[in-house]
Coordinates of C-alpha atoms in Angstrom, one line a residue:
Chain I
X1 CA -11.1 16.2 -6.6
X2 CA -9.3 13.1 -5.4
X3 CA -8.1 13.3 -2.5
X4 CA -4.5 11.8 -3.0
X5 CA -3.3 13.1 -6.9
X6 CA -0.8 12.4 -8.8
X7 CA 0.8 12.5 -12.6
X8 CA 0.7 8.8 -14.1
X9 CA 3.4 9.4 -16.1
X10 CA 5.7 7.5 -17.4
X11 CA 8.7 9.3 -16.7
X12 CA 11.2 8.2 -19.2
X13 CA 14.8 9.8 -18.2
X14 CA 18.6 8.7 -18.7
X15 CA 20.8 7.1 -16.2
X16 CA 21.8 10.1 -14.3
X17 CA 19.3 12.3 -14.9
X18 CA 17.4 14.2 -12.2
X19 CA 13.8 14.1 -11.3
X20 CA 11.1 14.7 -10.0
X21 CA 7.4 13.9 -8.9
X22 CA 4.5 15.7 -7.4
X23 CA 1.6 15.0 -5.4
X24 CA -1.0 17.3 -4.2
X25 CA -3.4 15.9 -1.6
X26 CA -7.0 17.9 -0.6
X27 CA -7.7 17.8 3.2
X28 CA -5.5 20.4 4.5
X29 CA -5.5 18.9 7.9
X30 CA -3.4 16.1 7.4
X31 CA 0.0 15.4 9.1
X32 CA 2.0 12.8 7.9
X33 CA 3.5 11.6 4.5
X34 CA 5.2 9.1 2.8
X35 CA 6.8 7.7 -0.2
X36 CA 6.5 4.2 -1.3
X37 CA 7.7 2.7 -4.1
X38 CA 6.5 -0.6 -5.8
X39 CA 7.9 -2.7 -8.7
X40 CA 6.0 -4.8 -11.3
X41 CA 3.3 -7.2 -9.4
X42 CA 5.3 -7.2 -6.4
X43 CA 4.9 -5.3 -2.9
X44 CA 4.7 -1.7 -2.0
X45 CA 7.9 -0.6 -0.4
X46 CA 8.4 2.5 2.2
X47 CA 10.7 4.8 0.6
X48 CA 10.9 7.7 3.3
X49 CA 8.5 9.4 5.4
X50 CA 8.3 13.1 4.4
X51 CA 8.7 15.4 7.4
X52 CA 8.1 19.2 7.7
X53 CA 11.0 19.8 7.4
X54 CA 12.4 18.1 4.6
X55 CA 14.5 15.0 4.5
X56 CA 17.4 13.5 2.3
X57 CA 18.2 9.8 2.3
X58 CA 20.8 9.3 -0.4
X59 CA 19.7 10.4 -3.9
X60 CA 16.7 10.6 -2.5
X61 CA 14.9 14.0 -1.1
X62 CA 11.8 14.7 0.0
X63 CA 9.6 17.9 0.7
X64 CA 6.6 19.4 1.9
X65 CA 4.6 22.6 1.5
X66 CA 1.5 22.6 3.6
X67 CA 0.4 26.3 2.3
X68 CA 0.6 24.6 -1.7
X69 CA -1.0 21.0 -0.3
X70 CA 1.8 18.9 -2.0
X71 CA 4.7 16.6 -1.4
X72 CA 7.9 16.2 -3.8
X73 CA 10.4 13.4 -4.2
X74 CA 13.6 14.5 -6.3
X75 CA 15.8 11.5 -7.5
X76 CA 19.1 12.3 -8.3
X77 CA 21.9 10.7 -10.6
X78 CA 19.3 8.1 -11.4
X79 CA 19.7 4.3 -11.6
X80 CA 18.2 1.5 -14.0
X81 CA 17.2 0.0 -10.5
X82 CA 14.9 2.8 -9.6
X83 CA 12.6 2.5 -12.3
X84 CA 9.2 1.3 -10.8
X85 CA 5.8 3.0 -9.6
X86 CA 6.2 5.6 -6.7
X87 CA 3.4 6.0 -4.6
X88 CA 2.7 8.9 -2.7
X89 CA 0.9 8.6 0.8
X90 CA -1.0 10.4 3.1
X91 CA -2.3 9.6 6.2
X92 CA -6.3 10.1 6.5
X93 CA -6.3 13.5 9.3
X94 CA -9.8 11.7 10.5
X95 CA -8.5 8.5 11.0
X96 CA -4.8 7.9 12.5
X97 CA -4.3 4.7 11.1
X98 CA -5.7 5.2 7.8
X99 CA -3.5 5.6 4.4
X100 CA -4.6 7.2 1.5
X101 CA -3.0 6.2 -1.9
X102 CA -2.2 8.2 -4.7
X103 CA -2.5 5.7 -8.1
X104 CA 1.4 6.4 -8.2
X105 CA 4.0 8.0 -10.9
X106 CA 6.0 5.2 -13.0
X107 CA 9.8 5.9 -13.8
X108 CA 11.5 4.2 -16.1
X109 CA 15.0 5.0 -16.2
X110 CA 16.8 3.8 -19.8
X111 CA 20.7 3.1 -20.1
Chain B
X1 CA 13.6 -10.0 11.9
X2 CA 11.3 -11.4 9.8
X3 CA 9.1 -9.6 7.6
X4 CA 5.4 -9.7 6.6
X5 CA 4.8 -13.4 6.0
X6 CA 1.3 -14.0 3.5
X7 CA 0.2 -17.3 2.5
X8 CA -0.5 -18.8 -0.2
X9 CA 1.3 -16.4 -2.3
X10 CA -0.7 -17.8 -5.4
X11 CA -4.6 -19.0 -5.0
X12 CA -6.3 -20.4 -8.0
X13 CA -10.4 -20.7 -7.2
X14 CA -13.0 -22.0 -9.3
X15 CA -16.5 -19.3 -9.3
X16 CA -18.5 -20.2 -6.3
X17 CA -15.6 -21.2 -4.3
X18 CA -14.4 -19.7 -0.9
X19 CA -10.7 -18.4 -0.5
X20 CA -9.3 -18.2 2.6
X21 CA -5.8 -15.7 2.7
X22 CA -3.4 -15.9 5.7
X23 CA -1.1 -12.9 7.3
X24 CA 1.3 -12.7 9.7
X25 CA 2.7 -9.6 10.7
X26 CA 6.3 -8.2 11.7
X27 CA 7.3 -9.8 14.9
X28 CA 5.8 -6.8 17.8
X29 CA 3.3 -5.6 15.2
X30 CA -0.4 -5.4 16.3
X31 CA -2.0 -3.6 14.4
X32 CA -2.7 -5.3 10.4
X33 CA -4.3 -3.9 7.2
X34 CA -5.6 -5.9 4.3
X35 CA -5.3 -4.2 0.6
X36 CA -6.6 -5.4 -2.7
X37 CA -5.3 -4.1 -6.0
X38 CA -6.9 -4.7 -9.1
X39 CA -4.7 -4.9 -12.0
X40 CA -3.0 -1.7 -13.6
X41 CA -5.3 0.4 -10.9
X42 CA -3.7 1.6 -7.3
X43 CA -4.2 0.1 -4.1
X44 CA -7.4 0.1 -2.4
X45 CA -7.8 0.0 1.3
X46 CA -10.3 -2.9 2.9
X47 CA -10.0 -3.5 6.7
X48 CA -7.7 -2.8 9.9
X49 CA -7.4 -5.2 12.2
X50 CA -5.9 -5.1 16.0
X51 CA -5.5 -8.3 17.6
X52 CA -9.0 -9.9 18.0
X53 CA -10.8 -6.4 16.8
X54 CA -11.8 -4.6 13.4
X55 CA -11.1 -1.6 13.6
X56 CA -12.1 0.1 10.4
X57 CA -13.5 -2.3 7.5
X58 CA -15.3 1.1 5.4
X59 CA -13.4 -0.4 2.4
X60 CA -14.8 -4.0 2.7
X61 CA -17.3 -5.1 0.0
X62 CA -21.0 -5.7 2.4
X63 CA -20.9 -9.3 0.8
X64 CA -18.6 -12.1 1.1
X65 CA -15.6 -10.7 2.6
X66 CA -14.8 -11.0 6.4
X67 CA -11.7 -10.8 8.3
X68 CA -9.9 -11.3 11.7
X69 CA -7.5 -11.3 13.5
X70 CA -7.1 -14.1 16.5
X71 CA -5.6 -13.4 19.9
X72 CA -3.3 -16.9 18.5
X73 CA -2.0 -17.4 14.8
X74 CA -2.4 -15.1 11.8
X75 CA -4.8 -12.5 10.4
X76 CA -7.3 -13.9 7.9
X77 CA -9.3 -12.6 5.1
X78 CA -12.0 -15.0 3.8
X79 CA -13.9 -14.4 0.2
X80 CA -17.2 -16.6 0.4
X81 CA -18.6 -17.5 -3.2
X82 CA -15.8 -16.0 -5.6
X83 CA -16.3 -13.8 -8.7
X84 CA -14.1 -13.3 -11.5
X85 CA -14.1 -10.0 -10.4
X86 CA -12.2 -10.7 -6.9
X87 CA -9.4 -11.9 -9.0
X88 CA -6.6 -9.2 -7.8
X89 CA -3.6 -9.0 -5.5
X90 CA -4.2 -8.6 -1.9
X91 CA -1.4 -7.2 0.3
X92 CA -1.4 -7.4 4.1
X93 CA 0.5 -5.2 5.7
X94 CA 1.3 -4.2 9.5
X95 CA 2.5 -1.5 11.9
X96 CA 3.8 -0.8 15.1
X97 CA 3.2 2.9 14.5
X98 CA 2.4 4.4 11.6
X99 CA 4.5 3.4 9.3
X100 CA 3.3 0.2 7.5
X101 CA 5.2 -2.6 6.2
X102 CA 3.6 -4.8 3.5
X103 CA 4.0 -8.6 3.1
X104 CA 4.3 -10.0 -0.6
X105 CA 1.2 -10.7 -1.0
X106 CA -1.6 -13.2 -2.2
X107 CA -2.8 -13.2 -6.1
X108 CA -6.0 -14.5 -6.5
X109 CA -6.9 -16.0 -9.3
X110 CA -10.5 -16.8 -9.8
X111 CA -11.4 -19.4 -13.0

């Protein structure tokens, strides 16, 4: 099992459509979270760190359930501007510093 | 503030040749990471680097590749005796925390 999975897609939605990506991840002792999201041959970008308790920026919510060992990112009334790869992030629970990468989920979102 | 700064952001290097990539991290950051990405695959972890100290390199190749990161001037990551096969993207990126924020990045090209 990898330890950082997630659905390649693509997602192919409308402009103001709704959704959403998974990632599970396998070592049950790690802590923190994060969506990043990167366009075409250019830089990963930190979307939102994904706390315990849930968090909203925007269009943009994240969750977490610890018992299920996965992270969610919802995108609402989506924009031609947020088609790209979303990457979802762990950090390694044996090494602080450490980030494991999931492969990413590509959105495209069509007018 | 300025962001991640890398340098060159293109390399072109015949086989046999050694590159030599250049990062300089967020103003207050100590603490750098170097990534490679193949195309179409995900991002693959290779070193972290604290000022004058490797910290973790388990995802540097044994062979040819070397990194640091001076008490003065920028992080380096030097490929002796290119392959084809190094030809890739490699993104620095840096942290003051945990959080890490990526420069644009170097492609290496190798002919």
């Amino acid at each position: 099992r990898k330890e950082v999975e997630q659905d390649p897609g693509p997602f192919n939605v409308p402009e103001g459509a709704t959704v959403a990506f998974n990632c599970t991840y396998s070592n049950s002792a790690s802590q923190s979270f994060f969506w990043y999201r990167q366009d075409c041959r250019k830089e990963p970008k930190l979307l939102m760190s994904v706390y315990s308790s849930g968090n909203e920026d925007g269009r943009f919510t994240a969750q977490l359930n610890r018992a299920s060992q996965y992270i969610s990112l919802l995108i609402r009334d989506s924009k031609l501007s947020d088609s790209a790869t979303y990457l979802c992030v762990v950090r390694d629970a044996g090494n602080n510093r450490k980030l494991i990468w999931g492969l990413g989920t590509s959105l495209a979102v069509n007018p | 503030n300025a962001g991640v700064m890398q340098n060159p952001r293109h390399l072109v290097r015949r086989r046999g040749q050694e590159a030599r990539l250049r990062c300089s991290p967020m103003k207050g950051h100590s603490h750098v990471y170097w990534y490679r990405q193949l195309p179409e695959e995900g991002l693959k972890f290779m070193v972290y680097l604290q000022k004058e100290n490797i910290i973790d390199e388990s995802g540097m190749p044994k062979e040819r590749f070397s990194a640091e990161f001076p008490k003065e001037g920028p992080s380096i990551l030097r490929i002796q005796q290119v392959v084809r096969g190094d030809s890739a993207a490699y993104f620095c990126a840096s942290s003051l925390d945990y959080e890490q924020y990526f420069g644009p990045g170097t492609r290496l090209t190798v002919t």
